[in-house]
Short mmCIF file of C-alpha atoms and ligand atoms in Angstrom, two decimals:
data_model
loop_
_atom_site.label_atom_id
_atom_site.label_comp_id
_atom_site.label_asym_id
_atom_site.label_seq_id
_atom_site.Cartn_x
_atom_site.Cartn_y
_atom_site.Cartn_z
CA UNK A 16 0.14 0.23 0.09
CA UNK A 17 1.00 3.48 -0.86
CA UNK A 18 0.32 6.65 1.44
CA UNK A 19 -0.52 9.94 -0.13
CA UNK A 20 -0.35 13.57 1.15
CA UNK A 21 -3.52 15.55 1.90
CA UNK A 22 -2.15 18.50 -0.04
CA UNK A 23 -1.33 16.42 -3.20
CA UNK A 24 2.17 17.67 -4.07
CA UNK A 25 4.22 15.15 -2.32
CA UNK A 26 5.24 11.76 -3.60
CA UNK A 27 3.42 8.74 -2.53
CA UNK A 28 5.63 6.73 -0.07
CA UNK A 29 5.61 3.21 1.37
CA UNK A 30 4.30 2.51 4.87
CA UNK A 31 7.72 2.54 6.30
CA UNK A 32 8.94 5.66 4.42
CA UNK A 33 5.61 7.40 5.49
CA UNK A 34 6.35 6.56 9.14
CA UNK A 35 9.83 7.77 8.94
CA UNK A 36 8.88 10.97 7.19
CA UNK A 37 6.18 11.99 9.70
CA UNK A 38 4.89 15.16 8.02
CA UNK A 39 4.73 15.14 4.18
CA UNK A 40 7.17 17.58 2.64
CA UNK A 41 4.41 19.66 1.01
CA UNK A 42 3.04 20.36 4.58
CA UNK A 43 0.33 17.93 4.28
CA UNK A 44 -0.45 14.78 6.39
CA UNK A 45 -0.19 11.32 5.09
CA UNK A 46 -3.20 9.07 4.40
CA UNK A 47 -3.85 5.54 2.73
CA UNK A 48 -4.13 5.81 -1.05
CA UNK A 49 -7.06 3.69 -0.74
CA UNK A 50 -8.59 2.64 2.53
CA UNK A 51 -9.12 -1.28 2.68
CA UNK A 52 -12.72 -2.68 3.01
CA UNK A 53 -12.98 -4.50 6.26
CA UNK A 54 -16.75 -5.02 5.85
CA UNK A 55 -16.25 -8.78 5.40
CA UNK A 56 -13.41 -9.40 7.48
CA UNK A 57 -14.29 -7.63 10.94
CA UNK A 58 -16.93 -9.96 12.16
CA UNK A 59 -14.51 -13.32 11.92
CA UNK A 60 -12.11 -11.26 14.06
CA UNK A 61 -14.08 -11.43 17.27
CA UNK A 62 -12.01 -13.86 19.08
CA UNK A 63 -8.77 -12.37 18.83
CA UNK A 64 -6.43 -11.09 21.40
CA UNK A 65 -5.57 -7.24 21.35
CA UNK A 66 -2.08 -7.93 19.82
CA UNK A 67 -3.33 -10.37 17.20
CA UNK A 68 -6.05 -8.00 16.22
CA UNK A 69 -3.77 -5.24 15.91
CA UNK A 70 -1.37 -7.49 13.62
CA UNK A 71 -4.62 -8.49 11.56
CA UNK A 72 -5.21 -4.82 11.08
CA UNK A 73 -2.02 -3.29 10.40
CA UNK A 74 -0.95 -5.89 8.06
CA UNK A 75 -3.28 -4.21 5.50
CA UNK A 76 -1.18 -0.98 5.90
CA UNK A 77 2.40 -1.97 6.69
CA UNK A 78 2.65 -4.11 3.67
CA UNK A 79 6.29 -3.39 3.23
CA UNK A 80 7.16 -5.11 6.52
CA UNK A 81 7.40 -8.82 6.54
CA UNK A 82 4.42 -10.58 8.24
CA UNK A 83 6.46 -12.03 10.90
CA UNK A 84 8.48 -8.99 11.76
CA UNK A 85 5.15 -7.08 11.93
CA UNK A 86 3.59 -9.69 14.27
CA UNK A 87 6.78 -9.61 16.46
CA UNK A 88 7.03 -5.78 16.55
CA UNK A 89 3.09 -5.64 17.31
CA UNK A 90 3.35 -8.40 19.98
CA UNK A 91 6.24 -6.84 21.91
CA UNK A 92 4.41 -3.32 22.07
CA UNK A 93 1.50 -4.78 24.39
CA UNK A 94 3.46 -6.81 26.61
CA UNK A 95 3.80 -3.63 28.98
CA UNK A 96 0.21 -3.06 29.64
CA UNK A 97 -0.85 -4.23 33.02
CA UNK A 98 -4.33 -5.50 32.35
CA UNK A 99 -5.07 -8.87 30.72
CA UNK A 100 -7.63 -7.38 28.44
CA UNK A 101 -5.23 -4.58 27.22
CA UNK A 102 -8.12 -2.22 26.49
CA UNK A 103 -11.02 -3.43 28.74
CA UNK A 104 -14.65 -2.50 27.90
CA UNK A 105 -16.44 -1.93 31.23
CA UNK A 106 -20.15 -1.78 31.36
CA UNK A 107 -21.36 0.93 33.88
CA UNK A 108 -25.02 0.19 32.75
CA UNK A 109 -26.90 -1.27 29.93
CA UNK A 110 -26.47 2.08 28.21
CA UNK A 111 -23.10 3.30 29.18
CA UNK A 112 -19.69 1.62 28.52
CA UNK A 113 -16.26 2.93 29.13
CA UNK A 114 -13.26 1.77 27.10
CA UNK A 115 -10.25 1.96 29.37
CA UNK A 116 -7.34 3.02 27.65
CA UNK A 117 -5.17 3.73 30.44
CA UNK A 118 -3.59 0.45 31.29
CA UNK A 119 -0.07 1.08 29.22
CA UNK A 120 3.20 2.28 30.66
CA UNK A 121 2.38 6.05 30.95
CA UNK A 122 -1.31 5.58 32.07
CA UNK A 123 -2.84 7.05 28.93
CA UNK A 124 -4.21 6.14 25.45
CA UNK A 125 -1.17 7.39 23.57
CA UNK A 126 0.65 4.39 24.91
CA UNK A 127 -1.34 2.17 22.59
CA UNK A 128 0.06 3.76 19.37
CA UNK A 129 3.21 5.10 20.80
CA UNK A 130 4.59 1.53 21.96
CA UNK A 131 4.07 0.15 18.52
CA UNK A 132 5.81 3.37 16.89
CA UNK A 133 8.89 2.91 18.98
CA UNK A 134 9.18 -0.71 17.97
CA UNK A 135 8.79 0.43 14.26
CA UNK A 136 11.59 3.04 14.91
CA UNK A 137 13.98 0.60 16.24
CA UNK A 138 13.23 -1.86 13.38
CA UNK A 139 13.98 1.19 11.21
CA UNK A 140 17.28 1.82 12.91
CA UNK A 141 18.21 -1.71 12.62
CA UNK A 142 17.35 -1.84 8.71
CA UNK A 143 18.84 1.32 7.75
CA UNK A 144 21.84 1.32 10.03
CA UNK A 145 21.00 4.80 10.77
CA UNK A 146 20.07 6.94 14.14
CA UNK A 147 16.96 8.77 14.49
CA UNK A 148 15.89 11.86 16.27
CA UNK A 149 12.51 12.01 17.11
CA UNK A 150 10.74 15.57 17.71
CA UNK A 151 7.23 15.77 19.17
CA UNK A 152 5.01 18.41 20.80
CA UNK A 153 2.81 17.51 23.80
CA UNK A 154 0.14 18.91 25.98
CA UNK A 155 0.86 16.35 28.38
CA UNK A 156 0.38 12.92 27.52
CA UNK A 157 1.86 12.26 23.83
CA UNK A 158 5.18 13.37 25.06
CA UNK A 159 5.25 10.96 28.15
CA UNK A 160 4.22 8.25 26.01
CA UNK A 161 6.62 8.75 23.33
CA UNK A 162 9.53 9.04 25.66
CA UNK A 163 8.55 5.87 27.42
CA UNK A 164 8.49 4.25 23.99
CA UNK A 165 11.93 5.16 23.15
CA UNK A 166 13.67 5.32 26.52
CA UNK A 167 17.06 4.01 26.22
CA UNK A 168 16.49 2.57 22.75
CA UNK A 169 19.89 2.31 21.11
CA UNK A 170 20.36 4.75 17.93
CA UNK A 171 17.57 7.19 19.14
CA UNK A 172 17.29 10.62 20.68
CA UNK A 173 13.76 12.16 21.81
CA UNK A 174 13.01 15.89 22.08
CA UNK A 175 9.53 16.83 23.34
CA UNK A 176 8.23 20.19 23.45
CA UNK A 177 5.72 21.12 26.04
CA UNK A 178 4.03 24.13 27.36
CA UNK A 179 5.98 25.15 30.47
CA UNK A 180 3.62 25.01 33.38
CA UNK A 181 0.45 24.06 31.39
CA UNK A 182 0.67 20.33 31.86
CA UNK A 183 -0.12 18.35 35.28
CA UNK A 184 2.63 18.13 37.68
CA UNK A 185 2.89 14.46 37.23
CA UNK A 186 2.74 14.53 33.63
CA UNK A 187 5.93 16.77 33.73
CA UNK A 188 7.63 14.42 36.08
CA UNK A 189 6.88 11.77 33.61
CA UNK A 190 8.71 13.37 30.82
CA UNK A 191 11.49 15.12 32.98
CA UNK A 192 12.32 12.46 35.83
CA UNK A 193 13.46 9.52 33.44
CA UNK A 194 17.17 10.17 33.79
CA UNK A 195 17.90 8.74 30.41
CA UNK A 196 20.52 10.21 28.10
CA UNK A 197 18.60 10.01 25.11
CA UNK A 198 15.59 11.95 26.35
CA UNK A 199 15.27 16.02 26.24
CA UNK A 200 12.24 17.63 27.69
CA UNK A 201 11.98 20.96 25.99
CA UNK A 202 9.75 23.41 28.21
CA UNK A 203 8.81 26.12 25.98
CA UNK A 204 7.48 29.47 26.61
CA UNK A 205 4.05 29.29 24.90
CA UNK A 206 1.11 27.10 24.45
CA UNK A 207 0.66 23.50 22.84
CA UNK A 208 -0.41 25.24 19.58
CA UNK A 209 2.84 27.31 19.60
CA UNK A 210 4.80 24.12 19.98
CA UNK A 211 2.93 22.57 17.31
CA UNK A 212 3.56 25.23 14.88
CA UNK A 213 6.97 25.40 15.55
CA UNK A 214 7.52 21.69 14.96
CA UNK A 215 5.53 21.78 11.71
CA UNK A 216 7.90 24.45 10.46
CA UNK A 217 10.67 22.47 11.34
CA UNK A 218 9.25 19.35 9.72
CA UNK A 219 8.77 21.47 6.79
CA UNK A 220 12.55 22.30 6.35
CA UNK A 221 13.18 19.17 4.32
CA UNK A 222 17.14 19.79 4.55
CA UNK A 223 17.15 20.16 8.35
CA UNK A 224 14.76 17.17 8.85
CA UNK A 225 17.08 14.88 6.25
CA UNK A 226 20.61 16.13 7.80
CA UNK A 227 19.22 15.38 11.27
CA UNK A 228 17.22 12.13 10.38
CA UNK A 229 14.21 13.73 12.16
CA UNK A 230 11.06 11.79 12.79
CA UNK A 231 7.65 12.58 14.12
CA UNK A 232 5.82 10.98 16.88
CA UNK A 233 2.60 13.08 17.08
CA UNK A 234 -0.64 11.98 15.45
CA UNK A 235 0.81 14.00 12.27
CA UNK A 236 2.48 10.56 11.77
CA UNK A 237 -0.01 8.21 10.09
CA UNK A 238 1.19 5.14 12.12
CA UNK A 239 -0.16 6.71 15.31
CA UNK A 240 -3.67 7.11 13.95
CA UNK A 241 -3.82 3.73 12.40
CA UNK A 242 -2.72 2.07 15.58
CA UNK A 243 -5.48 3.96 17.34
CA UNK A 244 -7.98 2.34 14.95
CA UNK A 245 -7.27 -1.10 16.71
CA UNK A 246 -9.05 -0.15 20.00
CA UNK A 247 -12.25 0.83 18.48
CA UNK A 248 -12.32 -2.42 16.63
CA UNK A 249 -11.63 -4.43 19.53
CA UNK A 250 -14.45 -2.36 21.64
CA UNK A 251 -16.84 -3.07 18.74
CA UNK A 252 -16.10 -6.67 18.74
CA UNK A 253 -16.82 -6.75 22.50
CA UNK A 254 -19.95 -4.81 22.43
CA UNK A 255 -23.29 -6.95 22.79
CA UNK A 256 -24.76 -7.28 19.46
CA UNK A 257 -28.01 -5.45 20.49
CA UNK A 258 -26.06 -2.42 21.44
CA UNK A 259 -24.16 -1.90 18.21
CA UNK A 260 -26.99 -0.39 16.13
CA UNK A 261 -27.57 2.54 18.53
CA UNK A 262 -23.70 3.00 19.68
CA UNK A 263 -21.88 6.24 19.74
CA UNK A 264 -18.35 6.59 20.74
CA UNK A 265 -17.74 9.55 23.03
CA UNK A 266 -14.03 10.90 22.44
CA UNK A 267 -12.32 13.37 24.72
CA UNK A 268 -10.88 15.57 21.81
CA UNK A 269 -7.96 17.97 21.41
CA UNK A 270 -5.76 17.18 18.30
CA UNK A 271 -8.60 15.19 16.57
CA UNK A 272 -6.27 12.05 16.14
CA UNK A 273 -8.12 9.87 18.49
CA UNK A 274 -11.75 10.41 17.28
CA UNK A 275 -10.59 10.50 13.47
CA UNK A 276 -9.13 6.92 14.22
CA UNK A 277 -12.55 5.72 14.97
CA UNK A 278 -14.15 7.41 11.82
CA UNK A 279 -11.46 6.08 9.55
CA UNK A 280 -12.35 2.59 10.94
CA UNK A 281 -16.03 3.46 10.07
CA UNK A 282 -14.98 4.33 6.41
CA UNK A 283 -13.13 0.96 6.39
CA UNK A 284 -16.53 -0.83 6.75
CA UNK A 285 -17.19 -1.18 10.19
CA UNK A 286 -20.71 0.02 11.02
CA UNK A 287 -20.22 2.23 13.81
CA UNK A 288 -23.16 4.53 13.70
CA UNK A 289 -21.92 7.80 15.69
CA UNK A 290 -19.08 9.52 17.15
CA UNK A 291 -19.26 12.30 19.75
CA UNK A 292 -16.62 15.00 19.71
CA UNK A 293 -16.19 16.09 23.47
CA UNK A 294 -14.04 19.03 23.91
CA UNK A 295 -13.29 21.02 27.02
CA UNK A 296 -13.50 24.72 27.20
CA UNK A 297 -10.98 25.05 24.28
CA UNK A 298 -14.26 24.38 22.07
CA UNK A 299 -13.13 25.03 18.45
CA UNK A 300 -14.13 21.52 17.11
CA UNK A 301 -17.37 21.92 19.31
CA UNK A 302 -18.06 25.31 17.32
CA UNK A 303 -17.16 23.84 14.09
CA UNK A 304 -19.52 20.59 14.34
CA UNK A 305 -22.44 22.77 15.68
CA UNK A 306 -22.17 25.83 13.53
CA UNK A 307 -19.97 24.84 10.28
CA UNK A 308 -17.58 27.59 11.27
CA UNK A 309 -13.99 26.97 12.15
CA UNK A 310 -12.66 29.99 14.20
CA UNK A 311 -9.39 29.93 16.00
CA UNK A 312 -9.44 31.28 19.58
CA UNK A 313 -6.77 31.81 22.29
CA UNK A 314 -6.16 28.71 24.28
CA UNK A 315 -7.50 28.83 28.03
CA UNK A 316 -5.47 26.72 30.37
CA UNK A 317 -8.02 24.06 31.66
CA UNK A 318 -8.42 21.35 34.22
CA UNK A 319 -8.10 19.01 31.45
CA UNK A 320 -4.71 20.32 30.15
CA UNK A 321 -3.95 17.69 27.46
CA UNK A 322 -6.93 18.90 25.34
CA UNK A 323 -5.72 22.45 25.53
CA UNK A 324 -5.57 22.89 21.96
CA UNK A 325 -7.01 25.13 19.18
CA UNK A 326 -5.47 24.20 15.99
CA UNK A 327 -6.25 20.31 15.56
CA UNK A 328 -3.85 18.82 13.55
CA UNK A 329 -5.89 15.91 12.08
CA UNK A 330 -8.87 18.10 11.20
CA UNK A 331 -6.90 18.46 7.77
CA UNK A 332 -7.07 14.35 7.41
CA UNK A 333 -10.81 14.66 8.01
CA UNK A 334 -11.18 17.80 5.66
CA UNK A 335 -9.43 15.85 2.73
CA UNK A 336 -12.35 13.37 2.81
CA UNK A 337 -14.95 15.98 3.43
CA UNK A 338 -13.65 17.60 0.12
CA UNK A 339 -13.88 14.46 -2.02
CA UNK A 340 -10.08 13.85 -1.93
CA UNK A 341 -9.60 17.18 -3.79
CA UNK A 342 -6.10 18.19 -2.44
CA UNK A 343 -6.24 21.63 -4.15
CA UNK A 344 -9.17 22.66 -2.10
CA UNK A 345 -7.38 21.39 1.07
CA UNK A 346 -4.60 23.33 0.28
CA UNK A 347 -6.81 26.34 -0.30
CA UNK A 348 -8.88 25.75 2.96
CA UNK A 349 -5.70 25.28 5.04
CA UNK A 350 -4.23 28.66 3.59
CA UNK A 351 -7.12 30.43 4.64
CA UNK A 352 -7.68 28.85 7.83
CA UNK A 353 -3.63 29.56 8.65
CA UNK A 354 -4.05 33.39 7.33
CA UNK A 355 -7.25 34.47 8.66
CA UNK A 356 -7.61 31.94 11.62
CA UNK A 357 -11.58 31.47 10.35
CA UNK A 358 -13.06 29.56 7.72
CA UNK A 359 -16.89 28.90 7.25
CA UNK A 360 -17.87 25.97 5.37
CA UNK A 361 -20.54 26.42 2.86
CA UNK A 362 -21.62 22.67 3.40
CA UNK A 363 -20.18 20.74 6.04
CA UNK A 364 -21.78 17.45 6.08
CA UNK A 365 -20.83 15.20 9.11
CA UNK A 366 -24.11 13.10 9.90
CA UNK A 367 -22.09 10.69 11.92
CA UNK A 368 -20.56 13.39 14.30
CA UNK A 369 -21.97 15.23 17.18
CA UNK A 370 -20.30 17.57 19.53
CA UNK A 371 -20.18 18.68 23.36
CA UNK A 372 -17.88 21.08 25.24
CA UNK A 373 -17.43 21.00 28.89
CA UNK A 374 -16.19 23.81 31.08
CA UNK A 375 -13.83 23.99 33.89
CA UNK A 376 -16.64 24.85 36.14
CA UNK A 377 -18.17 21.63 35.39
CA UNK A 378 -15.33 19.10 35.41
CA UNK A 379 -15.16 18.57 39.10
CA UNK A 380 -18.92 18.34 39.53
CA UNK A 381 -18.87 15.65 36.47
CA UNK A 382 -16.26 13.55 38.11
CA UNK A 383 -18.18 13.55 41.57
CA UNK A 384 -21.60 12.67 39.77
CA UNK A 385 -19.86 9.85 37.75
CA UNK A 386 -18.35 8.48 40.89
CA UNK A 387 -21.84 8.68 42.91
CA UNK A 388 -23.80 7.18 39.96
CA UNK A 389 -21.79 4.46 38.82
CA UNK A 390 -19.08 4.03 41.46
CA UNK A 391 -16.54 4.64 38.82
CA UNK A 392 -13.63 7.32 38.87
CA UNK A 393 -12.83 9.34 35.76
CA UNK A 394 -10.02 11.66 35.17
CA UNK A 395 -10.89 15.48 33.95
CA UNK A 396 -10.55 14.54 30.13
CA UNK A 397 -12.71 11.54 30.34
CA UNK A 398 -14.91 13.78 32.41
CA UNK A 399 -15.49 16.14 29.40
CA UNK A 400 -17.12 13.12 27.60
CA UNK A 401 -19.74 12.34 30.40
CA UNK A 402 -21.29 15.77 29.75
CA UNK A 403 -24.56 15.51 27.89
CA UNK A 404 -24.56 11.72 27.44
CA UNK A 405 -27.48 10.97 24.98
CA UNK A 406 -30.41 9.16 26.74
CA UNK A 407 -31.27 7.47 23.38
CA UNK A 408 -28.03 6.07 22.49
CA UNK A 409 -25.55 3.50 23.79
CA UNK A 410 -22.72 5.51 24.79
CA UNK A 411 -18.87 3.86 24.55
CA UNK A 412 -16.72 6.56 26.40
CA UNK A 413 -13.40 6.33 25.72
CA UNK A 414 -11.36 6.79 29.01
CA UNK A 415 -8.20 8.24 27.82
CA UNK A 416 -5.95 8.84 30.95
CA UNK A 417 -5.84 7.31 34.51
CA UNK A 418 -7.44 9.85 37.31
CA UNK A 419 -3.95 9.32 39.03
CA UNK A 420 -2.52 11.50 36.69
CA UNK A 421 -4.59 14.50 38.01
CA UNK A 422 -4.61 14.14 41.68
CA UNK A 423 -5.32 17.79 42.38
CA UNK A 424 -8.61 17.87 40.23
CA UNK A 425 -9.89 14.54 41.59
CA UNK A 426 -9.24 15.89 45.22
CA UNK A 427 -11.22 18.86 44.50
CA UNK A 428 -13.79 16.60 43.00
CA UNK A 429 -14.31 13.89 45.59
CA UNK A 430 -12.04 15.17 48.58
CA UNK A 431 -9.36 12.22 47.95
CA UNK A 432 -6.49 11.53 45.71
CA UNK A 433 -5.98 8.40 43.61
CA UNK A 434 -2.33 7.06 43.56
CA UNK A 435 -0.46 5.01 41.52
CA UNK A 436 2.84 3.60 42.41
CA UNK A 437 4.40 4.02 39.24
CA UNK A 438 3.67 7.85 39.48
CA UNK A 439 4.22 8.17 43.16
CA UNK A 440 7.86 6.76 42.52
CA UNK A 441 8.50 9.74 40.19
CA UNK A 442 7.76 12.31 43.05
CA UNK A 443 11.14 11.55 44.50
CA UNK A 444 13.32 11.89 41.44
CA UNK A 445 15.08 15.08 40.11
CA UNK A 446 13.45 16.98 37.21
CA UNK A 447 15.53 17.41 34.13
CA UNK A 448 14.29 19.89 31.62
CA UNK A 449 15.54 22.70 29.23
CA UNK A 450 13.72 26.06 29.00
CA UNK A 451 13.36 27.39 25.57
CA UNK A 452 11.41 30.12 23.90
CA UNK A 453 8.81 28.92 21.14
CA UNK A 454 10.87 29.81 18.42
CA UNK A 455 11.86 27.62 15.40
CA UNK A 456 15.43 28.78 15.74
CA UNK A 457 16.01 27.99 19.25
CA UNK A 458 14.46 24.59 18.98
CA UNK A 459 16.59 23.76 15.90
CA UNK A 460 19.82 25.03 17.52
CA UNK A 461 19.13 22.54 20.65
CA UNK A 462 18.17 19.79 18.42
CA UNK A 463 21.06 20.08 16.09
CA UNK A 464 23.38 20.41 19.27
CA UNK A 465 22.07 17.13 20.90
CA UNK A 466 21.30 14.91 17.89
CA UNK A 467 22.61 11.50 17.73
C1 LIG B 614 -6.03 12.27 28.24
C2 LIG B 614 -6.34 12.74 27.02
N1 LIG B 614 -7.60 12.75 26.51
C3 LIG B 614 -7.95 13.36 25.28
C4 LIG B 614 -6.91 13.88 24.42
C5 LIG B 614 -7.39 14.32 23.06
O1 LIG B 614 -6.95 13.34 21.95
P1 LIG B 614 -6.66 14.01 20.53
O2 LIG B 614 -5.62 14.85 20.69
O3 LIG B 614 -6.35 12.75 19.59
O4 LIG B 614 -8.14 14.49 20.04
C6 LIG B 614 -5.49 13.81 24.85
C7 LIG B 614 -4.43 14.39 23.84
O5 LIG B 614 -4.23 14.10 22.79
C8 LIG B 614 -5.41 13.41 26.19
O6 LIG B 614 -3.94 13.40 26.46
N1 LIG B 615 -3.37 15.83 23.69
C1 LIG B 615 -1.98 15.69 23.19
C2 LIG B 615 -1.43 16.55 22.04
C3 LIG B 615 -0.72 16.03 21.05
O1 LIG B 615 -1.45 15.20 20.22
P1 LIG B 615 -1.15 14.13 19.29
O2 LIG B 615 -1.98 13.09 19.34
O3 LIG B 615 -1.00 14.99 18.03
O4 LIG B 615 0.24 13.66 19.63
C4 LIG B 615 -0.80 15.47 24.16
O5 LIG B 615 -1.06 14.75 25.24
O6 LIG B 615 0.44 15.78 23.80
#
């Protein structure tokens, strides 16, 4: 299978080359040239364990990696998860399910794709006999998951940009207390959007990217999104038959990679009826899906910090399909959005998507309510998804992080702090971070000086 850019001006690439390249050289995002049709294939997958299912799914895309190698890389990726089901689907009542995505090494959904991506990078280093420098931007969880996927891996260095003071204290510790020589946590003076914009500019500089063998761990990297499709399929296969026709996946949303993965699976023939985009007070996607207007506002730091994003990267992939694969129109819309910060769609059809938004004032109350009603504790991001669950539908809420990562907010909500031994251990370790301005020059200088 080949992978094409949403902006249509880059050479189509193989899976491994698209993974290594990250952002397409024309500034677009890679997508499969043609999505596979899984409509007849998914029902027989019902009995597969998580890693087997992931292999069955990924082999449609990673066609340039030998079957057995892929099976090994995938198998290894899910060994560090501490739940036998990997992604357990928990029924809170007959109409409300939670898909727990926080049983990986860093206790957030990012581990699902990142553990696999780390193995793909290791494989790439071995195959090509070259080192890799990974550059990512995070609002909290991507960075931690990427660092833990590459920690101490030979031939790799990892540079993670994060907004200084705007991630949770434990998220920061996950990134800065590893003590590993190949990890560089870069605390930038700005928002996640500033970090992501700088990152895209750096990846757009092909000479710099090639010279430093840079690779991307954000969901601009297609492997991230594809690996995330798998847990939707896993949950779908475990959902009782009678619940499926009326099911809605409710997805805490920031950079739009998580919900996009589910929607792509639907386009591949898995008949998931509906998705809800659940935002925090940074509600650009809520406004888009309810009014058809995309209007960038200033980021407001919130109690669900990993969703403090306005410019959602993966929206471009959705747009590509919305515009019937017309890359010239994607380029025009993206240029207008970048220049004016606003775009009004004449026709914005999205019948499978609805949206909700949750203010900071509401988050502690929702955490307390979910606890009272179901005896279940959710983190502040997952709490956003519990706002306005449809009484007519069977909701499958994606629990994207462990509440233990956000003890301060949980204490405010229920008067007690959840603890996780892995996180508690971090509290005693020294923090290593490098403060930088959110400028392309400062970041590139740092990367060049420390690249392997
Ligand atoms: C805990 C948590 N929930 C939800 C999200 C939003 O996911 P996405 O950015 O893929 O929309 C993030 C950040 O990615 C996150 O870390
Ligand atoms: N919420 C994310 C932001 C980056 O998203 P990504 O899916 O593009 O990596 C985070 O936790 O960093």
